[in-house]
Short mmCIF file of C-alpha atoms and ligand atoms in Angstrom, two decimals:
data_model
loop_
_atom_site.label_atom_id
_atom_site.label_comp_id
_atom_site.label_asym_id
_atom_site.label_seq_id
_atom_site.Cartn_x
_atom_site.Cartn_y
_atom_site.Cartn_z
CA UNK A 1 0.00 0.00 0.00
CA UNK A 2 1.28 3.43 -1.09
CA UNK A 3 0.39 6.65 1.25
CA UNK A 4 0.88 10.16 -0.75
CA UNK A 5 0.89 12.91 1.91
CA UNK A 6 -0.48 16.06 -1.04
CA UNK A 7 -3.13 17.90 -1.96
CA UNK A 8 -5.15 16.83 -4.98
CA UNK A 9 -4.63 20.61 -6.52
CA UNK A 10 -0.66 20.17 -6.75
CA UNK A 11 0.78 19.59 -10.26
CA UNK A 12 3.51 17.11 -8.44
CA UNK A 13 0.94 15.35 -6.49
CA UNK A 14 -0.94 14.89 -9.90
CA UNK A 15 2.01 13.63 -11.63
CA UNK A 16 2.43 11.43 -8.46
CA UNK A 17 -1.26 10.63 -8.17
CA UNK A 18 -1.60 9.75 -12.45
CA UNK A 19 1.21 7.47 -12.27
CA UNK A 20 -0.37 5.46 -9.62
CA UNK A 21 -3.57 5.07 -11.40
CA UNK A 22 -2.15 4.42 -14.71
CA UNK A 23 0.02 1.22 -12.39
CA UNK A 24 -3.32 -0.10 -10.77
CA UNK A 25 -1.21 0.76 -7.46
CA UNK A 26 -3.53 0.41 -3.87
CA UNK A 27 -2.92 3.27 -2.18
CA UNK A 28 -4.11 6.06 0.51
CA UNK A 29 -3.81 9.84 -0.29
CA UNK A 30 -3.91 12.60 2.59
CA UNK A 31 -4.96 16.12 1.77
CA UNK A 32 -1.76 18.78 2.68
CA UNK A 33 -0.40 21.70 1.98
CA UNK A 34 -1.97 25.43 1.24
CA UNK A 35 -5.18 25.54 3.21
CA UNK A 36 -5.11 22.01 4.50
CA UNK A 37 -2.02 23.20 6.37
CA UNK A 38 0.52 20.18 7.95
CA UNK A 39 3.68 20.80 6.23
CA UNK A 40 5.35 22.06 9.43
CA UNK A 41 4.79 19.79 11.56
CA UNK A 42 8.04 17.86 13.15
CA UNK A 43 6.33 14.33 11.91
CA UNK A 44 5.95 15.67 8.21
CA UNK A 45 9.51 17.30 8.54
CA UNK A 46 10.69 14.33 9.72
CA UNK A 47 9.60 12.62 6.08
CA UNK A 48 10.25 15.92 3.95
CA UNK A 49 13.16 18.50 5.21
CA UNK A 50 11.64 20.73 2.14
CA UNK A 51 8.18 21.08 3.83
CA UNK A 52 6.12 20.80 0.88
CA UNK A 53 4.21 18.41 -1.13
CA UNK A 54 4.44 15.14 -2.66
CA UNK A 55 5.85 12.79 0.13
CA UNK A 56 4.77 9.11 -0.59
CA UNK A 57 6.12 5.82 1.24
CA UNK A 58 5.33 2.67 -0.47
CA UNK A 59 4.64 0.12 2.64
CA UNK A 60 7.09 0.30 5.44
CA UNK A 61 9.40 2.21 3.42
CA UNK A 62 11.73 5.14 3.75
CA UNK A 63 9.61 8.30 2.80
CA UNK A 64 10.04 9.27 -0.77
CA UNK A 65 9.96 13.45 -2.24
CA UNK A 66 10.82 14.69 -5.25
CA UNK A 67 7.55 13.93 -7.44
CA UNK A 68 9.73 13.19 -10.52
CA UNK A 69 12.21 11.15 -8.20
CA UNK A 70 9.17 9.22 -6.81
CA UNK A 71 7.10 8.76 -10.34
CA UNK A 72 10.66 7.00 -11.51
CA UNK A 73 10.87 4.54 -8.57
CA UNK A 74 6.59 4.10 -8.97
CA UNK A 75 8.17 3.15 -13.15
CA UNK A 76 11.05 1.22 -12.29
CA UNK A 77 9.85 -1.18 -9.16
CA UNK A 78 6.01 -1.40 -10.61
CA UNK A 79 5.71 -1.23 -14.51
CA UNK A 80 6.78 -3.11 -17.58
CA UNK A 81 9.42 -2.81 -19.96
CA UNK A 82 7.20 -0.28 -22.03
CA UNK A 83 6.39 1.81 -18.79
CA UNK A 84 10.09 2.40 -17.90
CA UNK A 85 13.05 0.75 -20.11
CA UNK A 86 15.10 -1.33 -18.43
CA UNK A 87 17.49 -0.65 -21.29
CA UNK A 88 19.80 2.91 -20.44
CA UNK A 89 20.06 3.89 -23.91
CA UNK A 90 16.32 3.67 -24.66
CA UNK A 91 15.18 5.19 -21.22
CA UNK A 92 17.58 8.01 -21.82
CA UNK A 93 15.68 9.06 -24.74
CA UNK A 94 12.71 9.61 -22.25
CA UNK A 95 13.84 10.64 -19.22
CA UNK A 96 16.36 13.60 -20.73
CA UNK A 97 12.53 15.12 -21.65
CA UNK A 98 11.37 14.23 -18.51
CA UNK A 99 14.11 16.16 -16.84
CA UNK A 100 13.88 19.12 -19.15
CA UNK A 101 10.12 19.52 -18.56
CA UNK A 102 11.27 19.72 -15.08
CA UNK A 103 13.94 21.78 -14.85
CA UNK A 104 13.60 23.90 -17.76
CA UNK A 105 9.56 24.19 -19.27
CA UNK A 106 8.15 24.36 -16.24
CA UNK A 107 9.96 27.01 -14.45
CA UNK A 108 9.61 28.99 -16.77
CA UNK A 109 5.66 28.31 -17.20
CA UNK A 110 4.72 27.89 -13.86
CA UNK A 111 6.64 30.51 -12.30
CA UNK A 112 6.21 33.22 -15.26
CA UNK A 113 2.94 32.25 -16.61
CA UNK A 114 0.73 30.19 -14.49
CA UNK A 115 1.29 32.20 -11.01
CA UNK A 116 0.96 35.44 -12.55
CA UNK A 117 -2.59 34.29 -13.85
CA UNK A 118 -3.18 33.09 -10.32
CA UNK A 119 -2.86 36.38 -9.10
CA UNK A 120 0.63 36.25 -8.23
CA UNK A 121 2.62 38.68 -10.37
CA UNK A 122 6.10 38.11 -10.95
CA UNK A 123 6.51 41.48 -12.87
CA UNK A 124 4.59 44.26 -14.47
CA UNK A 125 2.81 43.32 -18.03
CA UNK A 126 6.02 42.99 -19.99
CA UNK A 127 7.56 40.64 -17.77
CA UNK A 128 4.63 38.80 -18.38
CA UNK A 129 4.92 39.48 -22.58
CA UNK A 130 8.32 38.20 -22.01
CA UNK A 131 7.44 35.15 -20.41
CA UNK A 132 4.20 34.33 -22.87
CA UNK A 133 6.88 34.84 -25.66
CA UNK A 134 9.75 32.61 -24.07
CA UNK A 135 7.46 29.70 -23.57
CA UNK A 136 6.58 29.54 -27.58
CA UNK A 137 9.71 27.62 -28.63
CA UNK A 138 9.84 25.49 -25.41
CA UNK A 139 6.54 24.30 -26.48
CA UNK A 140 7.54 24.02 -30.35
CA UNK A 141 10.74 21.79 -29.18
CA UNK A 142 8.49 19.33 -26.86
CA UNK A 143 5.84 19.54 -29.68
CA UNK A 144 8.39 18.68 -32.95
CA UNK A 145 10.19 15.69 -30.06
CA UNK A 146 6.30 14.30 -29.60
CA UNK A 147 5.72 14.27 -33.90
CA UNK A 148 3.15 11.82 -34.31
CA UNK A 149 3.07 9.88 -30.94
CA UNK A 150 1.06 8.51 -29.71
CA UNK A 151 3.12 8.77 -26.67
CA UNK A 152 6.91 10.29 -26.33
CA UNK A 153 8.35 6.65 -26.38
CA UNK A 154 5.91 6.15 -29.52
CA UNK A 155 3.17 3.15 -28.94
CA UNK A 156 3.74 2.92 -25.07
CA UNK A 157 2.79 5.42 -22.64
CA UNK A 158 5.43 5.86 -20.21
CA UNK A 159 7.22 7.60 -16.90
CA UNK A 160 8.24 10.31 -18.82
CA UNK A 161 4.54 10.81 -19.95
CA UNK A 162 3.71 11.32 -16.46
CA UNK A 163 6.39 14.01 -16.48
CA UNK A 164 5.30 15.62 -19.05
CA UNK A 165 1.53 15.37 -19.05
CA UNK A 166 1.00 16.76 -15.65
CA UNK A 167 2.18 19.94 -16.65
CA UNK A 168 -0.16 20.01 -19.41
CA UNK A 169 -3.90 20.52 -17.86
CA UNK A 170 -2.90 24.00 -17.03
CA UNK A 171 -0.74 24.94 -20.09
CA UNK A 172 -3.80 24.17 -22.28
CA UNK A 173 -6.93 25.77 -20.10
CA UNK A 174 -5.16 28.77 -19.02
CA UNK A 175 -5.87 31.67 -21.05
CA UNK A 176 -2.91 32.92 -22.60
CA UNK A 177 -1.15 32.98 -26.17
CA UNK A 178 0.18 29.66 -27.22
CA UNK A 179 2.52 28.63 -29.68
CA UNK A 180 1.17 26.88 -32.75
CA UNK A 181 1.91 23.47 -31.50
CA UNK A 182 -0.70 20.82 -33.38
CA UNK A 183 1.63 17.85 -32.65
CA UNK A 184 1.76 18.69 -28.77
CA UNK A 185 -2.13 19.86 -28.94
CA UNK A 186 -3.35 15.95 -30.49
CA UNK A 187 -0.74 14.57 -27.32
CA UNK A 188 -2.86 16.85 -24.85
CA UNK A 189 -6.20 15.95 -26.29
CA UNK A 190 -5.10 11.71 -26.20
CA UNK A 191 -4.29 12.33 -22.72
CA UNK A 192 -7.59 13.95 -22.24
CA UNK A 193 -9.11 10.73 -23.10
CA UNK A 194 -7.00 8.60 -20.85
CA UNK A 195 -9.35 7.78 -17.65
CA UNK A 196 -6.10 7.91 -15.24
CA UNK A 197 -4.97 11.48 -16.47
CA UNK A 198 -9.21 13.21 -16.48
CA UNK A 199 -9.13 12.08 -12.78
CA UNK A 200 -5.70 13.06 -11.05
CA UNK A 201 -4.14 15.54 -13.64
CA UNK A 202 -7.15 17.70 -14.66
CA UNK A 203 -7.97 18.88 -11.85
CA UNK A 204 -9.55 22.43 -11.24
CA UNK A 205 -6.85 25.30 -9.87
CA UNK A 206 -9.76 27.72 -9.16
CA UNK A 207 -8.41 27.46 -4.92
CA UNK A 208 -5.13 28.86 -6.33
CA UNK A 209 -6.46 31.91 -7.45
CA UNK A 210 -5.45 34.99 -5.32
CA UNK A 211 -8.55 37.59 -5.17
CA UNK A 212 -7.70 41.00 -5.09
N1 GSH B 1 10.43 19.72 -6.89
C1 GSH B 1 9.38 19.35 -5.97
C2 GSH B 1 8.50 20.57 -5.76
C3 GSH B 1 7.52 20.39 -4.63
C4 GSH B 1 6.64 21.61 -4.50
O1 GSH B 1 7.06 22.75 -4.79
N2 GSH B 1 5.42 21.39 -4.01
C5 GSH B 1 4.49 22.49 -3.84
C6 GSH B 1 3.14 22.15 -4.50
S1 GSH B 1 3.28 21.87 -6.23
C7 GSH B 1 4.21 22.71 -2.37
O2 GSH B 1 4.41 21.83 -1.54
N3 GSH B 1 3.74 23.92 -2.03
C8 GSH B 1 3.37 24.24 -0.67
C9 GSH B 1 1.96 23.88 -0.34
O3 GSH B 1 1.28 23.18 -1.08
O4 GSH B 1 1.53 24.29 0.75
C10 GSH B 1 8.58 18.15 -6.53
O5 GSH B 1 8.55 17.97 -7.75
O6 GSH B 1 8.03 17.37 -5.73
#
């Protein structure tokens, strides 16, 4: 049994919370973090030193954090060959996307776009411009590395899908100026009809928003 300490409103919870669903993984989730509050406690520091959301222990285990660190341990130790390569040189191909989605996309989107849309400027308007503007060719590269799909590895939906995908329910149903991407747009919309990603990924960030 798997216990995810997260809210359900948390893009690394969702990529967390997808990944279990697409596995068929039993598991218990407990609402933290933002208004549900619990972070500070010396028990939850005790799991998580950073104080924030995911944490996740699979059984008796040593708690887990890092979503990404904790959807590639979910891959590796629960799904097939397809789900997460056992092969280096083929997972590579994945997981260097995986890692730039991470480190590099969504930064930049989250951070510059999706906060500031929240209510939580990080700039006047033409920091925002900027931002709207810088995102376009990080979503032409992902969209031209996607092509035709299905998936990133192709057929198989994988780790890196999980990755990827979770930043994707707010990148397409936020209102701002996207790149032409139709390659990364068809990926988003096969997603949509996955039953795993409608339940934990798309879920509504209307408690994020900061009134004014
Ligand atoms: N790199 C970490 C980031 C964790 C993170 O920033 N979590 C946010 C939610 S997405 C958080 O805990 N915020 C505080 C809160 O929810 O109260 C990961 O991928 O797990």
């Amino acid at each position: 049994m798997l216990t995810i300490w997260g809210r359900a409103t948390s893009s690394n919870v969702q990529a967390v919370m997808w990944t279990i669903a697409e596995l068929g993984l039993a598991h218990r989730r407990h609402d933290l973090g933002l208004a549900f509050g619990g972070l500070d406690t010396p028990e939850y520091r005790a799991m998580n030193p950073n104080g924030l959301v995911p944490t996740v222990r699979d059984g008796d285990g040593a708690p887990m954090w890092e979503s990404a660190a904790v959807v590639r341990y979910l891959a590796a130790r629960y799904g097939d060959d397809g789900f997460w390569p056992r092969d280096p040189a083929a997972r590579v191909q994945l997981d260097m996307w995986a890692e730039w989605i991470k480190t590099t996309f969504a930064p930049h989107f989250g951070g510059r776009v999706f906060w500031p849309l929240m209510g939580r400027p990080a700039g006047g308007p033409e920091a925002f411009a900027a931002a709207v503007a810088g995102l376009k060719p990080l979503a032409k590269m992902l969209s031209e590395r996607i092509g035709r799909g299905p998936y990133l590895a192709g057929e198989t939906l994988s780790f890196a899908d999980m990755i990827i995908g979770a930043q994707l329910y707010r990148y397409y149903t936020l209102d701002f100026d996207r790149a032409d991407t139709p390659e990364l747009d068809a990926y988003y919309r096969r997603l949509c009809e996955r039953p795993a990603y409608r339940e934990h990924a798309m879920v509504s960030y209307d408690s994020l928003r900061i009134s004014t």
